[in-house]
Coordinates of C-alpha atoms in Angstrom, one line a residue:
M1 CA 10.0 -24.0 -16.0
T2 CA 13.5 -23.6 -14.6
E3 CA 15.7 -20.7 -15.0
F4 CA 18.2 -21.3 -17.8
P5 CA 22.0 -21.0 -17.0
L6 CA 24.3 -18.9 -19.2
Q7 CA 25.6 -20.6 -22.3
S8 CA 29.2 -21.1 -23.1
G9 CA 31.0 -17.9 -24.0
E10 CA 28.6 -15.6 -22.1
R11 CA 30.0 -13.3 -19.4
P12 CA 29.0 -14.3 -15.9
A13 CA 26.6 -11.8 -14.4
A14 CA 28.8 -11.2 -11.3
E15 CA 31.6 -9.8 -13.4
A16 CA 31.4 -6.2 -14.3
P17 CA 32.7 -5.1 -17.7
D18 CA 36.3 -3.8 -17.8
D19 CA 35.2 -0.2 -18.5
L20 CA 32.9 -0.2 -15.4
A21 CA 34.8 -2.4 -13.0
D22 CA 36.8 0.5 -11.5
D23 CA 34.2 3.2 -12.1
P24 CA 34.0 5.2 -8.8
R25 CA 30.2 5.7 -9.5
L26 CA 29.6 2.1 -8.8
S27 CA 31.8 1.8 -5.7
A28 CA 30.0 0.1 -2.8
D29 CA 32.4 1.8 -0.5
E30 CA 31.4 5.3 -1.5
P31 CA 29.7 7.1 1.4
V32 CA 26.1 8.0 1.0
S33 CA 24.7 11.3 2.2
P34 CA 21.6 13.4 1.4
S35 CA 23.8 15.4 -1.1
G36 CA 25.7 12.3 -2.3
P37 CA 25.2 10.1 -5.4
V38 CA 21.9 8.8 -6.6
R39 CA 21.4 5.4 -5.1
V40 CA 20.0 2.7 -7.4
V41 CA 19.4 -0.8 -6.0
V42 CA 19.1 -3.8 -8.3
V43 CA 17.0 -6.6 -6.9
S44 CA 17.8 -9.9 -8.6
A45 CA 15.8 -13.1 -8.0
G46 CA 18.0 -15.4 -10.1
L47 CA 18.5 -18.8 -8.6
S48 CA 21.5 -20.3 -10.5
V49 CA 25.1 -19.1 -10.5
P50 CA 25.6 -17.6 -12.9
S51 CA 22.1 -16.8 -14.1
S52 CA 20.4 -15.0 -17.0
T53 CA 18.4 -13.1 -14.4
R54 CA 21.5 -11.7 -12.8
L55 CA 23.0 -11.0 -16.2
L56 CA 20.0 -8.9 -17.2
A57 CA 20.0 -7.2 -13.8
D58 CA 23.6 -6.2 -14.2
R59 CA 23.1 -4.9 -17.7
L60 CA 20.2 -2.7 -16.7
G61 CA 22.2 -1.3 -13.8
E62 CA 25.1 -0.6 -16.0
A63 CA 22.9 1.1 -18.6
V64 CA 21.3 3.4 -16.0
A65 CA 24.7 4.3 -14.5
R66 CA 25.9 5.1 -18.0
D67 CA 22.9 7.4 -18.8
L68 CA 23.1 9.2 -15.5
G69 CA 26.8 9.6 -15.9
A70 CA 26.2 11.2 -19.3
A71 CA 23.8 13.6 -17.6
E72 CA 26.5 14.4 -15.0
V73 CA 24.5 12.9 -12.2
P74 CA 26.7 10.9 -9.8
V75 CA 25.3 7.4 -9.1
R76 CA 25.9 4.4 -6.9
V77 CA 24.5 1.0 -8.0
D78 CA 24.1 -1.8 -5.5
T79 CA 22.7 -5.3 -6.0
V80 CA 20.6 -7.3 -3.7
E81 CA 20.8 -11.0 -4.6
L82 CA 17.7 -12.7 -3.2
R83 CA 19.0 -16.3 -3.5
D84 CA 21.4 -15.5 -0.7
L85 CA 18.5 -14.3 1.5
A86 CA 16.1 -17.2 0.8
N87 CA 16.4 -18.7 4.3
D88 CA 16.2 -15.3 6.0
I89 CA 13.1 -14.5 4.1
A90 CA 11.4 -17.8 5.1
Q91 CA 12.4 -17.3 8.7
N92 CA 11.0 -13.8 8.7
F93 CA 7.6 -15.3 7.9
T94 CA 7.8 -17.8 10.8
A95 CA 9.6 -15.7 13.4
G96 CA 8.0 -12.4 12.6
F97 CA 11.1 -10.3 12.3
P98 CA 14.1 -10.1 9.8
G99 CA 17.6 -11.3 10.6
P100 CA 20.6 -9.0 10.1
K101 CA 21.2 -9.9 6.4
L102 CA 17.6 -9.4 5.4
T103 CA 17.4 -6.2 7.5
A104 CA 20.4 -4.7 5.6
A105 CA 18.8 -5.7 2.2
L106 CA 15.4 -4.1 3.2
D107 CA 17.2 -1.0 4.4
Q108 CA 19.0 -0.8 1.0
V109 CA 15.8 -0.9 -1.0
T110 CA 14.0 1.5 1.4
G111 CA 16.8 4.0 1.2
A112 CA 17.3 3.8 -2.5
D113 CA 16.3 6.6 -4.9
A114 CA 15.3 4.0 -7.6
V115 CA 14.9 0.2 -7.8
I116 CA 15.5 -2.2 -10.7
A117 CA 13.5 -5.4 -10.0
V118 CA 14.3 -8.5 -12.0
T119 CA 12.8 -12.0 -11.7
P120 CA 12.7 -15.2 -13.5
I121 CA 9.2 -16.2 -14.7
F122 CA 7.8 -19.4 -13.2
T123 CA 4.3 -20.6 -14.1
A124 CA 3.5 -17.4 -16.0
S125 CA 4.3 -15.1 -13.0
Y126 CA 7.1 -13.8 -10.8
S127 CA 9.0 -16.3 -8.7
G128 CA 7.9 -17.0 -5.1
L129 CA 11.2 -15.8 -3.8
F130 CA 10.8 -12.5 -5.6
K131 CA 7.2 -12.0 -4.3
S132 CA 8.2 -13.0 -0.7
F133 CA 10.9 -10.3 -0.5
F134 CA 8.5 -7.6 -1.4
D135 CA 5.9 -9.1 1.0
V136 CA 8.3 -8.5 3.9
L137 CA 9.2 -5.0 2.7
D138 CA 7.4 -2.2 4.4
Q139 CA 4.4 -1.2 2.2
E140 CA 5.4 2.4 2.3
A141 CA 9.0 1.8 1.2
L142 CA 8.4 2.2 -2.5
T143 CA 5.8 5.0 -2.4
G144 CA 6.7 7.5 -5.2
K145 CA 9.9 5.6 -6.0
P146 CA 10.9 5.0 -9.6
V147 CA 11.0 1.3 -10.4
L148 CA 12.2 -0.5 -13.6
I149 CA 10.7 -4.0 -13.9
A150 CA 12.3 -6.8 -15.9
A151 CA 12.1 -10.6 -16.2
T152 CA 13.7 -13.6 -17.9
G153 CA 12.1 -16.8 -19.2
G154 CA 12.5 -19.7 -21.5
T155 CA 9.9 -18.4 -24.1
A156 CA 8.6 -15.1 -25.3
R157 CA 5.1 -16.2 -24.5
H158 CA 5.8 -15.4 -20.8
S159 CA 6.6 -11.8 -21.5
L160 CA 3.1 -10.6 -20.6
A161 CA 3.8 -11.6 -17.0
L162 CA 5.5 -8.2 -16.7
E163 CA 2.2 -6.5 -17.4
H164 CA -0.3 -8.8 -15.6
A165 CA 1.8 -9.6 -12.6
L166 CA 4.8 -7.3 -12.0
R167 CA 3.3 -3.9 -13.0
P168 CA 0.2 -4.4 -10.8
L169 CA 2.4 -5.5 -7.9
F170 CA 4.4 -2.3 -7.9
A171 CA 1.4 -0.1 -8.7
Y172 CA -0.2 -1.5 -5.5
L173 CA 3.0 -0.5 -3.7
R174 CA 2.5 3.0 -5.2
A175 CA 5.8 3.0 -7.0
V176 CA 6.4 4.9 -10.2
V177 CA 6.9 2.2 -12.8
V178 CA 8.7 3.3 -15.9
P179 CA 6.8 2.6 -19.2
T180 CA 9.2 0.2 -20.7
A181 CA 9.5 -3.3 -19.1
V182 CA 12.3 -5.5 -20.2
Y183 CA 11.9 -9.2 -20.9
A184 CA 14.6 -11.6 -22.1
A185 CA 13.7 -15.0 -23.5
S186 CA 16.2 -17.7 -24.2
E187 CA 16.5 -16.7 -27.8
D188 CA 17.3 -13.1 -26.9
W189 CA 20.8 -14.0 -25.7
G190 CA 21.7 -15.3 -29.1
N191 CA 20.6 -12.2 -31.0
T192 CA 20.8 -9.3 -28.5
D193 CA 20.0 -6.4 -30.9
G194 CA 16.3 -6.3 -29.8
L195 CA 17.2 -6.9 -26.1
N196 CA 19.8 -4.1 -26.2
R197 CA 17.3 -1.7 -27.6
R198 CA 14.8 -2.5 -24.8
I199 CA 17.5 -2.2 -22.1
D200 CA 18.6 1.2 -23.5
R201 CA 15.1 2.5 -23.7
A202 CA 14.1 1.4 -20.2
A203 CA 17.3 2.7 -18.7
A204 CA 16.9 6.0 -20.4
E205 CA 13.4 6.3 -18.9
L206 CA 14.6 5.6 -15.4
A207 CA 17.6 7.9 -15.8
T208 CA 15.3 10.7 -17.0
L209 CA 13.1 10.4 -14.0
L210 CA 16.1 10.5 -11.6
A211 CA 18.0 13.3 -13.4
G212 CA 14.8 15.4 -13.6
T213 CA 14.4 15.3 -9.8
G214 CA 18.0 15.5 -9.0
G215 CA 17.7 11.9 -7.9
R216 CA 15.7 12.7 -4.8
R217 CA 12.0 11.9 -4.3
A218 CA 9.6 14.4 -3.0
A219 CA 8.0 13.4 0.3
P220 CA 4.8 11.4 -0.3
A221 CA 1.6 13.4 0.2
A222 CA -0.3 12.7 3.3
D223 CA -3.1 10.2 2.8
P224 CA -6.4 12.0 3.7
L225 CA -7.9 8.6 4.8
E226 CA -5.3 8.2 7.5
E227 CA -7.2 10.5 9.8
V228 CA -10.7 9.3 9.8
V229 CA -13.3 11.4 11.7
P230 CA -15.8 9.0 13.4
F231 CA -19.3 9.2 11.8
A232 CA -20.9 10.2 15.1
E233 CA -18.7 13.3 15.3
Q234 CA -19.5 14.2 11.7
L235 CA -23.2 13.9 12.4
A236 CA -23.0 15.9 15.5
A237 CA -21.2 18.7 13.6
L238 CA -24.0 18.7 11.0
R239 CA -26.6 19.0 13.7
V240 CA -24.8 22.0 15.3
Q241 CA -24.8 23.7 11.9
E242 CA -28.5 23.1 11.3
L243 CA -29.7 24.6 14.7
P244 CA -29.4 28.3 13.7
V245 CA -31.2 27.7 10.5
R246 CA -34.1 26.0 12.2
R247 CA -34.3 28.8 14.8
E248 CA -34.4 31.4 12.1
R249 CA -37.3 29.7 10.4
R250 CA -39.3 29.8 13.6

């Protein structure tokens, strides 16, 4: 299945709506500081220009910005377009290190307070480009981070890919995945009422998570398995504890 381009009359995904185009909350030039705006990074794996995947990604970002604005939480929304990083991602696998463009994108996702991840569905799963990006991302980068997952496809039959492919992926990366996943099939762009409701519900869930924590994640708890005491040392400690007991019995 190939990703379907926008139909005649649809707004290109790269163009923000007029009421948000000059919104200072969405300014990429706004400085970021620990006390600055909540940082939401949208990762779009759309391949065509314009694409339905990027359109869905933009609409989700706009909805989250709107809900956070209503809660008086300042927000900055940035987009990482994976099609522009395809060569860099491939070279990272062969060379072993990322180039400047990929490094900047990885830093954006790592430093974000929340991520919106959107992929086209190919062969009943996420695209290879989408998976490859998260393969090169540090495995601790999404720990405890709110993530909204979404996908596009040619038929509603592929919607379960969100549950059997994307949700397990981000659960493995220890992200906090919002309950509502958003899927947009070809027919959803002709009658957007249902799609709009799913977008609004998912955006509200992500905004609630961010507003409830002030947009800042707590530091991840230390993994007790990171410091493993060798078995020989544990056994020696047990023997030392048993010695006084044996002596008392004698």
